[in-house]
Coordinates of C-alpha atoms and ligand atoms in Angstrom, one line a residue:
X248 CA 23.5 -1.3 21.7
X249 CA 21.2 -4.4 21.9
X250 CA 17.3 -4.9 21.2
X251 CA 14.8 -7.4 20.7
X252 CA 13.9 -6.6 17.8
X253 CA 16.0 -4.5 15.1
X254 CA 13.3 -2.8 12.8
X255 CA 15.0 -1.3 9.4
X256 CA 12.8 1.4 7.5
X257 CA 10.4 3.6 9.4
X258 CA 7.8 3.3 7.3
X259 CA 4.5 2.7 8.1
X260 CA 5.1 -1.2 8.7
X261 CA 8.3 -0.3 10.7
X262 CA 6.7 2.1 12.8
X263 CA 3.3 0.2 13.2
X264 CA 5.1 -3.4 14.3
X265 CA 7.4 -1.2 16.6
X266 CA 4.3 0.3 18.3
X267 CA 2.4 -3.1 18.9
X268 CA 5.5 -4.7 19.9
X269 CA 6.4 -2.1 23.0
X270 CA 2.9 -2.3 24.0
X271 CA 3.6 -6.0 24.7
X272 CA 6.7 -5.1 26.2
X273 CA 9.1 -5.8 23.2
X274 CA 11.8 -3.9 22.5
X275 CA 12.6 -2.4 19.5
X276 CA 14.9 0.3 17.7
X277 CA 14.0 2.0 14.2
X278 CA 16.6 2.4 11.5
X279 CA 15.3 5.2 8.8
X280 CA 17.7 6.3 6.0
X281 CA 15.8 9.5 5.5
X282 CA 14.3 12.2 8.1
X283 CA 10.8 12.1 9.1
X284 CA 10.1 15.3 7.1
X285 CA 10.9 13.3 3.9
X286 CA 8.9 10.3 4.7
X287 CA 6.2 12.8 6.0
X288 CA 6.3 14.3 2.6
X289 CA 5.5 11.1 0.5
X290 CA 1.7 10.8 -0.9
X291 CA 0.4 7.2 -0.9
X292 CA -3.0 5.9 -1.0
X293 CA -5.7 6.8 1.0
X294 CA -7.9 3.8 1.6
X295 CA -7.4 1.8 4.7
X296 CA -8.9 -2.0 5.5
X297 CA -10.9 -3.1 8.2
X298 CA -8.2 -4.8 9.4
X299 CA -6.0 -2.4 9.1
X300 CA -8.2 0.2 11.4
X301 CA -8.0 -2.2 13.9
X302 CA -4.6 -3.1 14.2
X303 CA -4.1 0.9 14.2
X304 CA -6.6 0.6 17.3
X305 CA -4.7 -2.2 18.9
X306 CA -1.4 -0.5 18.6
X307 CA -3.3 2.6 20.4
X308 CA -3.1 5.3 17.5
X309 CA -6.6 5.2 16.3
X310 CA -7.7 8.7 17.7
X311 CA -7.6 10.8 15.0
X312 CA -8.0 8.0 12.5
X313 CA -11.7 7.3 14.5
X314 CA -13.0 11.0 13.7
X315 CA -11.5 12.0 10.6
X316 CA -11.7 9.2 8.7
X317 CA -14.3 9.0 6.4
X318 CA -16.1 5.7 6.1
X319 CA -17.4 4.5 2.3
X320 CA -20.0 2.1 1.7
X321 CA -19.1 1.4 -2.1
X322 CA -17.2 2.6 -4.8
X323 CA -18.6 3.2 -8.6
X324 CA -16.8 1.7 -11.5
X325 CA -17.4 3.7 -14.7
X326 CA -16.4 1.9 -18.2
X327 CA -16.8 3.8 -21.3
X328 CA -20.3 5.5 -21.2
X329 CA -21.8 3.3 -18.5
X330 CA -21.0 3.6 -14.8
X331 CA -22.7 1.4 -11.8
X332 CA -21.6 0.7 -8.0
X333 CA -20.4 -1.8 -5.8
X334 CA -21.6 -1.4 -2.3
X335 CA -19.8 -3.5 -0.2
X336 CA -21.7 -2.6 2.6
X337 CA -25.2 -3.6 1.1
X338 CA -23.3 -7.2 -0.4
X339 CA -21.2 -8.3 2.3
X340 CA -21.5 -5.6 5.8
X341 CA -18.2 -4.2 5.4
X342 CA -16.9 -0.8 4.7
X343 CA -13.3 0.6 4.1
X344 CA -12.2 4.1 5.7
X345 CA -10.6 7.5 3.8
X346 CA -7.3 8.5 5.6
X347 CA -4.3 9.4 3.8
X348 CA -1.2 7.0 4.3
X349 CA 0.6 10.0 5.2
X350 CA -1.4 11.1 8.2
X351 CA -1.4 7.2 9.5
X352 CA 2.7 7.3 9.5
X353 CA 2.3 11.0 11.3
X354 CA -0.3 9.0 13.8
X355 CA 2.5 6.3 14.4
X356 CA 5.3 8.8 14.6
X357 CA 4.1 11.1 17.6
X358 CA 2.8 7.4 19.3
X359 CA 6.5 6.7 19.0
X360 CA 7.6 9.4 20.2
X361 CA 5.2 9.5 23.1
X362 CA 6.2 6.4 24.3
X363 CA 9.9 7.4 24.0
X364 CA 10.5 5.0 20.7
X365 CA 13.9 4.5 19.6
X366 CA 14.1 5.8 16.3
X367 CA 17.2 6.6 14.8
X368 CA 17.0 9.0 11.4
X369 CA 19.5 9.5 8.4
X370 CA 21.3 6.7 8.7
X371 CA 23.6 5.0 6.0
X372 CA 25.3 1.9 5.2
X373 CA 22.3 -0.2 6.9
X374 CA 24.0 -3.8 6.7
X375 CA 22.7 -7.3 8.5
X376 CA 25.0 -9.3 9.6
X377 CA 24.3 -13.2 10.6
X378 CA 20.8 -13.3 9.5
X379 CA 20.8 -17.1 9.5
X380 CA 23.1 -17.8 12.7
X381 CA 21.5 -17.4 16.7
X382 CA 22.9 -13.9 16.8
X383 CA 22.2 -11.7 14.0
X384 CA 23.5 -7.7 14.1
X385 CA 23.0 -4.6 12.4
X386 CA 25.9 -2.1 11.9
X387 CA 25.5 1.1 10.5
X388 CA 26.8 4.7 10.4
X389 CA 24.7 7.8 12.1
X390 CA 26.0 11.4 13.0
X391 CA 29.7 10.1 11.1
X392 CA 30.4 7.0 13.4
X393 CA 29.7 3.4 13.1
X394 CA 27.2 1.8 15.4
X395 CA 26.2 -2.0 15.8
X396 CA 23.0 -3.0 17.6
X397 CA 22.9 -6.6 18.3
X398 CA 19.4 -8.5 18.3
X399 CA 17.1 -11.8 18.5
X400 CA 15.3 -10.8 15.2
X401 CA 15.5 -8.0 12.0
X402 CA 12.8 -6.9 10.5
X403 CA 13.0 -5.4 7.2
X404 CA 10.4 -2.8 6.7
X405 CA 12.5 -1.2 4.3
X406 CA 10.5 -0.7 1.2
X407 CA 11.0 -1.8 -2.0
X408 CA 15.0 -0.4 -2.3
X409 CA 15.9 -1.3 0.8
X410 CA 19.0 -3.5 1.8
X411 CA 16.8 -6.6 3.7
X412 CA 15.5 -8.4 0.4
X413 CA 19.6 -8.2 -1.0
X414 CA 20.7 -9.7 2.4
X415 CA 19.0 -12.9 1.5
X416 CA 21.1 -15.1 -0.3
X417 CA 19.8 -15.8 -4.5
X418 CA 20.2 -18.9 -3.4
X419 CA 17.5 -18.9 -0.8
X420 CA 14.8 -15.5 -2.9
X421 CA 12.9 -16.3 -5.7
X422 CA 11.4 -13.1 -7.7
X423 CA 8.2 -12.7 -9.3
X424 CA 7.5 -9.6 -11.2
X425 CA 5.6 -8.2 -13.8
X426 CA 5.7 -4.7 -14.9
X427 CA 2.6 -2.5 -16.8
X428 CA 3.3 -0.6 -19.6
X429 CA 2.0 2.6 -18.1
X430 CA 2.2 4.8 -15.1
X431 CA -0.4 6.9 -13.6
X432 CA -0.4 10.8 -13.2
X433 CA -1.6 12.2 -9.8
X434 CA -2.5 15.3 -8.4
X435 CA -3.1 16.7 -5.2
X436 CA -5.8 19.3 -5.0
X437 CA -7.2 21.4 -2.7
X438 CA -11.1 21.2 -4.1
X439 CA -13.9 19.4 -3.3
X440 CA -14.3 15.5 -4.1
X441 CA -16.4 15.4 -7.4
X442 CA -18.0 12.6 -5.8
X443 CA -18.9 11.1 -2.9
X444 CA -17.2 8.4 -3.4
X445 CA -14.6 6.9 -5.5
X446 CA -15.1 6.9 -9.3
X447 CA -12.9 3.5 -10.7
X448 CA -13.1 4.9 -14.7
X449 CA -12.2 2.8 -17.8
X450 CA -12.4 4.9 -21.0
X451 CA -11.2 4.7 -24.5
X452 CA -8.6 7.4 -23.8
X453 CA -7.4 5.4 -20.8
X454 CA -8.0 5.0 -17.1
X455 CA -8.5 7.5 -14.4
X456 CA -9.2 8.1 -10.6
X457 CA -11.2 9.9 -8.9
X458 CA -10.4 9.9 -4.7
X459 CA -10.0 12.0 -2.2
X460 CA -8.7 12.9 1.2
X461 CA -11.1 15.1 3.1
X462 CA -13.8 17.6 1.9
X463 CA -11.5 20.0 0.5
X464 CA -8.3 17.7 -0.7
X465 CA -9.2 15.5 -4.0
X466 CA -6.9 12.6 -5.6
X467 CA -6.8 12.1 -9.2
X468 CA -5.0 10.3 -11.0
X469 CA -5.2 9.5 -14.9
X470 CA -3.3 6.3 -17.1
X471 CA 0.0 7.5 -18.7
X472 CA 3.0 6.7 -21.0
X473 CA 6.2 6.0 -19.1
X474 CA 7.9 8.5 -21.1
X475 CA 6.0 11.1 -20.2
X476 CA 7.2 12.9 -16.6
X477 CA 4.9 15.7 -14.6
X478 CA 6.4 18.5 -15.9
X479 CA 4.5 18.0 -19.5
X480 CA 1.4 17.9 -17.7
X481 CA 0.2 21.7 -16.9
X482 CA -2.6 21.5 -14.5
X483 CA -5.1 22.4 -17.0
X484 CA -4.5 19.9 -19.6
X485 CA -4.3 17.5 -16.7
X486 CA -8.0 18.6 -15.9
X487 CA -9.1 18.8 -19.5
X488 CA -8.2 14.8 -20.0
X489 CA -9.4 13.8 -16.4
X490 CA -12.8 15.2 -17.8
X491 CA -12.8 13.1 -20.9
X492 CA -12.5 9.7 -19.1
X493 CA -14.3 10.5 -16.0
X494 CA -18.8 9.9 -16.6
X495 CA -20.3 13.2 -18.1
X496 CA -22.0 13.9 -14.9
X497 CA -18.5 13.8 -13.0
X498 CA -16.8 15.7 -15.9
X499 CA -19.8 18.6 -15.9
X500 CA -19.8 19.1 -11.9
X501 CA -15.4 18.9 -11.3
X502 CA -14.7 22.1 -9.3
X503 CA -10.3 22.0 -10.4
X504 CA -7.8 24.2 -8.6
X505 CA -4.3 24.5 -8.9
X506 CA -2.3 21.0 -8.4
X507 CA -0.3 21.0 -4.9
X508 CA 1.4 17.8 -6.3
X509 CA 1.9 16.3 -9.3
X510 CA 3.6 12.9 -9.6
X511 CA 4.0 9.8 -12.0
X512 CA 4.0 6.7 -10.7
X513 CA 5.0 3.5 -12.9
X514 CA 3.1 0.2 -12.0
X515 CA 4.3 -2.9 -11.1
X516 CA 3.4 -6.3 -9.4
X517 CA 6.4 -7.4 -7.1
X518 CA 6.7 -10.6 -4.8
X519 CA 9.8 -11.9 -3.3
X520 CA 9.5 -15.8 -1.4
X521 CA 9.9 -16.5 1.1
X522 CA 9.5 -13.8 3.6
X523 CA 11.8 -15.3 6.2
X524 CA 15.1 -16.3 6.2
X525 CA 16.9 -17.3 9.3
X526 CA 16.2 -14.4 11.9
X527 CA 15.4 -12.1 9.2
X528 CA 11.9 -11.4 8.4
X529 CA 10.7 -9.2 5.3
X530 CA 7.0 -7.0 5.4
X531 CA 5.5 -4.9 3.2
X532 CA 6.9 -3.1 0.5
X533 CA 10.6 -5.0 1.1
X534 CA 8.6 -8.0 0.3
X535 CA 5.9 -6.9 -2.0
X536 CA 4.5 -4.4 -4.7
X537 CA 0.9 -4.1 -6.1
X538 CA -0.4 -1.7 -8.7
X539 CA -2.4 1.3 -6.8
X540 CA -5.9 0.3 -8.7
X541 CA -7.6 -0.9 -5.4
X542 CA -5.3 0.7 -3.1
X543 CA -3.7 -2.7 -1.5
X544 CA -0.1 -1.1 -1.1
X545 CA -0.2 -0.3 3.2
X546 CA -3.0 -2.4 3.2
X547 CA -0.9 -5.7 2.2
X548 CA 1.7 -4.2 4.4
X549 CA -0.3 -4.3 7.4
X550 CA -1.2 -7.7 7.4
X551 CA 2.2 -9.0 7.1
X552 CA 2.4 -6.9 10.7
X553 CA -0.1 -8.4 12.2
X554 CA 1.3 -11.8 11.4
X555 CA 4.9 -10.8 12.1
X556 CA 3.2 -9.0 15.6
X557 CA 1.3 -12.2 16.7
X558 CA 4.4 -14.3 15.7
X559 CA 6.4 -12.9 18.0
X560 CA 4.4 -12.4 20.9
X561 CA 3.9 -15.6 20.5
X562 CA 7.3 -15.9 20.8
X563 CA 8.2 -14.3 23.9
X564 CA 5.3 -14.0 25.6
X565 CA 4.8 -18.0 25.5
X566 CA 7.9 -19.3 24.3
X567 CA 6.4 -20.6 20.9
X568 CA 7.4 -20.4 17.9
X569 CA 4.9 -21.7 15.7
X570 CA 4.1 -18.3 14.4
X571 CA 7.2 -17.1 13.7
X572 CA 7.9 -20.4 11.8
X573 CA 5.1 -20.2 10.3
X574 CA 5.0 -16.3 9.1
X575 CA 6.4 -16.4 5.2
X576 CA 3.6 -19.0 4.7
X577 CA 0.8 -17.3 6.2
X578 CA 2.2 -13.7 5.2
X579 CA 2.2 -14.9 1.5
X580 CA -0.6 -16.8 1.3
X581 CA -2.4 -13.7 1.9
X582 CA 0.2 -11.3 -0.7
X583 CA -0.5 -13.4 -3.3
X584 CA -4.1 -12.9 -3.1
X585 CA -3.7 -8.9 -3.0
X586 CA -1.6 -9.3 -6.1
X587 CA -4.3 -10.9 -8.1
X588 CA -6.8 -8.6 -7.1
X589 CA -4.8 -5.7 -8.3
X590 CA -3.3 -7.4 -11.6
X591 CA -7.3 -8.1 -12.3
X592 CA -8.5 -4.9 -11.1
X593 CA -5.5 -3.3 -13.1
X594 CA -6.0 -5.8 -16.4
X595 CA -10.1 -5.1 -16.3
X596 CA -9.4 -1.1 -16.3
X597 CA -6.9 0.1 -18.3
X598 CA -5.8 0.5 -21.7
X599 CA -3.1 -1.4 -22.9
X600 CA -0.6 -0.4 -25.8
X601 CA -1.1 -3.7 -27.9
X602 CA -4.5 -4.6 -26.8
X603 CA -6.7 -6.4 -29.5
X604 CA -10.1 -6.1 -30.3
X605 CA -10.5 -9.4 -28.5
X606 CA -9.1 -8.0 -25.3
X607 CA -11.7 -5.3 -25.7
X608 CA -14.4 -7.8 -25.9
X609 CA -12.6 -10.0 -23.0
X610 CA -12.8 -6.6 -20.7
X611 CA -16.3 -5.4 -21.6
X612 CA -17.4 -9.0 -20.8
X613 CA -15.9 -9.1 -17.5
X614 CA -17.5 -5.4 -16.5
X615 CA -20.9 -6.7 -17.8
X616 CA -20.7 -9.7 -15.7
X617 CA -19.5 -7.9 -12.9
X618 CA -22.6 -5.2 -13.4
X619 CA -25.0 -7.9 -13.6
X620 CA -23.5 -10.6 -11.2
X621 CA -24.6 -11.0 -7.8
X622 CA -21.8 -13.2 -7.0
X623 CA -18.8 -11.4 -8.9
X624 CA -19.8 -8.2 -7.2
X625 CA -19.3 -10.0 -3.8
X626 CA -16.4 -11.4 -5.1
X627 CA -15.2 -8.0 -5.7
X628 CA -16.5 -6.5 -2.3
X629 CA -14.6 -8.7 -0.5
X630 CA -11.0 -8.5 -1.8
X631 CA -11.8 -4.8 -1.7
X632 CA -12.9 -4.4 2.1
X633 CA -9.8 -6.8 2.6
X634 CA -9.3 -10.5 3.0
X635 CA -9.7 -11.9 6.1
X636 CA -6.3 -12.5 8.1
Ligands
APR157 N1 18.1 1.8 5.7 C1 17.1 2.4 6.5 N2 15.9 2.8 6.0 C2 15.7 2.5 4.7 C3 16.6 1.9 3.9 C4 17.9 1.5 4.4 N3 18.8 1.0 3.7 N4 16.0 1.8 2.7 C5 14.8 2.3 2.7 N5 14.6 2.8 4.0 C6 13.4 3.4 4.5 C7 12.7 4.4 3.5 O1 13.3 5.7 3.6 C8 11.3 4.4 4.0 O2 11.0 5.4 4.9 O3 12.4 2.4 4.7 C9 11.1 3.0 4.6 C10 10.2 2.1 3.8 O4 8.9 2.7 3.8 P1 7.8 2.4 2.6 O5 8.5 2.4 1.3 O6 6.7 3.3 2.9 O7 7.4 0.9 2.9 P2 6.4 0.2 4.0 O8 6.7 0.8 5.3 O9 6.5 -1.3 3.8 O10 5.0 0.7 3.6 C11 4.2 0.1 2.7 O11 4.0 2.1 1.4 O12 4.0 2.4 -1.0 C12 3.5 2.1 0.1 O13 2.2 0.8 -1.3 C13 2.9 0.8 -0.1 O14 1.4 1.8 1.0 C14 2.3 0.8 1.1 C15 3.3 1.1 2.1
PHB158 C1 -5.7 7.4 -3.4 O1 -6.6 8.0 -2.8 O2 -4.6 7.9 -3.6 C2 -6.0 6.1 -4.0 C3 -7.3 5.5 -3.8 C4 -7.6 4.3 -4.3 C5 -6.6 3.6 -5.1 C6 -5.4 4.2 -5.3 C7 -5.1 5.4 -4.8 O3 -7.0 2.4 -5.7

């Protein structure tokens, strides 16, 4: 088999550069490991970018995302007993939209589908082959036999264990990681948001969440050890310390319900560089991981599409490749930014094992400046609506 463009992972970056590229005529074929049922099944975050809305719009999926999203002017941080909010709409004009990560891959999947999308499911033994040479190919195994697809370009949308970060030499990949020293607990409810909008909360017990997903499906999420695993959590001791960290008025109107899902998640900062190598180009999680506290996860991933997308229409539509050359730079440039926006929002909010009584003072300064600064809360309002691409 042959295509343009070989995308590994169909993920939300695989699936969304997939669909903008055959709407510019590009070919592509999807390599998933697992079946769409599983990746269907995985809960993400829920908050999508500006940019991100329209890149959904360009690559014609925006339907459902237009009328069920729900759009949020601000957000409220909470720390300790005091609570205040950031409206991003009243600072800086921008707002960012409520729609669950899983209902935009759905989105991109029947697009796929209705454009006749080549997407090939439970595949194994994904390996790329002459990633730095003119004629790079994929091989891999599907329904028992061995396939190869040869191509002008991989992409590898493969998440964070995927095979395309490995396929670039150590030679060429420089790490940089930092892991937190807690995970966070979430559940899935079907109740009513305690609030209208998100509730950011920093208490002495720890951090917590409070988000949702529509009017009758709530996200929370509260700071845990890694040792612990869901199964210590029943749902009502899960409620009772949501309670304690979440602003009395939160705590005294929660309407809880049984959990539907209940997960840990560990947290982590991740960047691989560079992004390209050769014909090989990395995006989203493949490339990059951010801590969930300000949801920049798909929202980092999409702009490495939009990059990769403009690269190589650039490409083939007018035979230049300054984009494509120039796609790790831009791509990261833009990464690193998300990561320090996460790290900080991450460092200002939660409780840290060895944390002084200095670093206590260090993060009740920053929320105090942040509460009383004009100019930090656009700072903040900004990175949180998304960074320009
Ligand atoms: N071969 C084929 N497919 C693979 C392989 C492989 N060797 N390894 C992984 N995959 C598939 C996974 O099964 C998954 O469906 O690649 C896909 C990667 O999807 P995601 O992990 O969702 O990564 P990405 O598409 O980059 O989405 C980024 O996901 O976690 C969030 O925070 C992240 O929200 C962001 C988004
Ligand atoms: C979520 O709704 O799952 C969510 C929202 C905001 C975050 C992280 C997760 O920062």
């Amino acid at each position: 088999m042959r295509t343009q463009v070989c995308i590994i992972g169909g993920g939300p970056s695989g699936l969304l550069l997939s669909q903008l590229l055959h709407r510019r005529g590009i070919d592509t074929v999807v390599l998933e490991r697992k079946t769409k049922a599983y990746v269907l099944g995985r809960i993400r975050a829920g908050i999508l970018e500006t940019g991100m809305m329209a890149l959904m719009r360009e690559a014609g999926v925006s339907d459902r995302l237009d009328k069920e999203s729900y759009v949020h002017d601000g957000t409220v941080i909470s720390f300790e007993d005091e609570q205040f909010g950031i409206n991003f709409k009243a600072l800086i004009g921008k707002t960012v939209a409520v729609y669950g990560q899983t209902e935009v891959t759905r989105d991109l999947y029947e697009a796929r589908e209705a454009m006749d999308g080549k997407i090939v499911f439970n595949v194994e033994g994904v390996q790329i082959h002459g990633a730095d040479s003119d004629a790079p190919f994929v091989t891999y195994s599907a329904d028992g036999t061995e396939q190869r697809i040869d191509c002008d370009f991989v992409a590898g949308c493969d998440g964070f264990h995927g095979v395309s970060r490995q396929a670039m030499p150590l030679t060429v990949r420089r790490e940089y990681e930092k892991i937190y020293p807690f995970g966070w607990l979430g559940i899935l409810s079907e109740t009513p948001p305690v609030h209208e909008e998100l509730i950011y909360a920093s208490s002495r017990r720890g951090f917590a969440l409070c988000s949702m997903r529509n009017e009758n499906l709530s996200r929370y999420y509260i700071q845990c050890s890694l040792s612990e695993s869901p199964s210590d959590w029943t749902d009502a001791a899960f409620w009772e310390e949501l309670r304690r960290r979440i602003p009395t008025e939160a705590a005294e109107n929660l309407i809880t319900g049984p959990s539907i899902e209940k997960s840990i998640a560990p947290l982590r900062s991740f960047v691989t560089e560079p992004m390209r190598w050769g014909r090989l180009f990395l995006c989203g999680d493949a490339a990059h991981i951010v801590p969930p506290t300000g949801a920049k996860g798909l929202n980092t991933a999409a702009s490495d599409i939009h990059y990769l997308y403009h690269g190589m229409v650039q490409h083939y539509l007018d035979g230049d490749s300054e984009g494509l050359d120039r796609y790790s730079e831009k791509a990261l440039a833009r990464v690193w930014k998300a990561e320090r926006f996460s790290w900080w929002m991450t460092s200002l909010l939660h409780r840290f094992p060895d944390q002084s009584e200095f670093d206590l003072k260090m993060q009740r300064a920053e929320i105090d400046f942040l509460r009383s600064n004009h100019a930090a809360q656009v700072a903040m309002a900004e990175n949180y609506v998304g960074l320009p691409y």
